[in-house]
C-alpha positions as a printed Julia matrix, in Angstrom:
161×3 Matrix{Float64}:
  0.0    0.0    0.0
  1.36   3.43  -0.93
  1.92   6.27   1.53
 -1.33   7.95   0.45
 -3.57   4.92   0.48
 -5.42   3.73   3.51
 -8.29   1.68   2.13
 -7.61   2.28  -1.54
 -9.87   5.34  -1.83
 -9.38   7.47   1.28
 -6.36   9.72   1.69
 -4.0    8.7    4.46
 -4.0   10.61   7.73
 -0.51  11.84   6.8
 -1.73  13.25   3.49
 -4.61  15.0    5.25
 -2.23  16.52   7.83
  0.35  17.59   5.24
 -2.46  19.12   3.17
 -3.68  21.11   6.18
 -0.19  22.48   6.91
  0.21  23.4    3.24
 -3.2   25.09   3.25
 -2.29  27.14   6.34
  0.91  28.26   4.63
 -0.89  29.09   1.41
  1.09  26.55  -0.61
 -0.58  26.32  -4.01
  0.08  22.62  -4.58
 -2.78  21.45  -2.35
 -4.4   18.61  -4.25
 -7.91  17.4   -3.52
 -7.3   13.87  -4.77
 -4.66  11.57  -3.27
 -1.8   10.6   -5.58
  1.29   8.54  -4.94
  3.88  10.7   -3.25
  1.56  13.71  -2.81
  2.01  13.83   0.96
  5.8   13.76   0.66
  5.72  16.47  -2.03
  3.59  18.66   0.24
  5.94  18.01   3.16
  8.87  19.05   0.98
  7.01  22.17  -0.2
  6.28  23.4    3.35
  9.61  22.58   5.01
 11.55  25.69   3.99
  8.7   28.2    4.47
  8.07  26.79   7.95
 11.7   27.2    8.99
 11.93  30.7    7.49
  9.25  32.13   9.78
 10.19  33.8   13.03
  6.89  32.67  14.5
  3.86  30.64  13.57
  0.24  31.35  14.48
 -1.34  29.08  17.09
 -3.46  27.38  14.42
 -0.3   25.68  13.1
  0.53  23.76  16.27
 -1.98  20.89  16.13
 -1.58  20.27  12.37
  2.23  20.27  12.67
  2.13  17.8   15.53
 -0.39  15.58  13.74
  1.72  15.61  10.56
  4.81  14.67  12.59
  2.98  11.82  14.31
  1.33  10.49  11.14
  4.42  10.78   8.93
  5.27   7.14   8.2
  8.95   7.85   7.61
 11.03   8.36  10.76
 13.62  10.25   8.73
 11.15  12.87   7.54
  8.88  13.53  10.54
 11.57  16.01  11.57
 10.29  18.27   8.77
  7.29  19.01  10.99
  8.82  18.6   14.44
 11.74  20.99  13.92
  9.68  24.05  12.91
  7.29  23.31  15.8
 10.21  23.22  18.25
 11.54  26.53  16.95
  8.15  28.26  16.89
  6.41  26.8   19.95
  9.3   25.49  22.06
 10.68  22.06  22.82
  8.65  21.86  26.02
  5.28  22.25  24.3
  6.19  19.89  21.45
  7.33  17.19  23.85
  4.22  17.64  26.01
  2.04  17.09  22.92
  3.96  13.92  22.11
  3.45  12.68  25.68
 -0.29  13.22  25.16
 -0.21  11.19  21.93
  1.65   8.44  23.78
 -0.84   8.39  26.65
 -4.1    8.67  24.73
 -3.41   7.93  21.07
 -4.15   4.93  18.94
 -1.4    2.37  18.43
 -0.44   4.1   15.16
 -0.32   7.5   16.89
  1.78   6.08  19.71
  4.26   4.66  17.21
  4.35   8.03  15.45
  4.9    9.82  18.75
  7.9    7.58  19.44
  9.36   8.44  16.01
  8.72  12.16  16.53
 10.13  12.1   20.09
 13.59  11.44  18.72
 13.27  14.45  16.4
 12.07  16.68  19.24
 15.63  16.63  20.57
 16.92  18.48  17.5
 19.7   20.89  18.45
 18.55  24.49  18.13
 20.83  26.78  16.15
 20.53  30.52  15.8
 21.48  30.35  12.12
 18.76  27.77  11.37
 15.66  29.79  12.18
 14.65  33.41  12.7
 12.69  32.18  15.75
 15.53  33.53  17.84
 15.46  37.16  18.85
 18.26  39.67  18.21
 21.64  38.33  19.21
 20.44  34.72  19.25
 18.33  35.16  22.37
 15.49  32.76  23.13
 13.31  32.4   26.23
 14.8   29.37  28.01
 11.37  28.42  29.41
 10.33  27.42  25.88
 12.83  24.61  25.91
 12.98  23.51  29.56
 11.82  19.93  29.35
 13.25  17.72  32.09
  9.85  17.22  33.74
  8.33  16.44  30.33
 11.08  13.88  29.7
 10.2   12.25  33.01
  6.51  12.21  32.03
  7.49  10.59  28.71
  9.39   7.83  30.49
  6.47   7.15  32.83
  3.98   7.06  29.95
  6.3    4.92  27.81
  6.69   2.33  30.56
  2.96   2.39  31.24
  2.07   1.87  27.57
  4.75  -0.57  26.47
  5.48  -2.57  29.62
  1.96  -3.97  29.87
């Protein structure tokens, strides 16, 4: 089954999430019919514009997290996680992944595990304008030790049963 096929006719959750992120960004290549590779093409089309923004409106957070969780390729879910970390902070991104781990379907839990790895992306001042003048960033956005502890507790609870 291709990346965009769920039951043969319905678009995959990943395609729907990538389409929503593209729509929010105003990317023109938003197709209404699923085609092989469409979700990956959309992900590629939104990656650079997402990283080029100093901030993202609140309406981007849930679609970015959903796209990261539903992305079937662990190498590419970073394309959604990284801009979310820059724009909304590591703490909030990791907390959302903990929620997916605690309450999600099995597929969402697996996606949260893939995205968790990407949530540890090193932040660089030259990578995103999300930093203020002089490379300054509110450290509270990225303080995450308690969230890491919550992840471990949820992980053990979900996978040790």
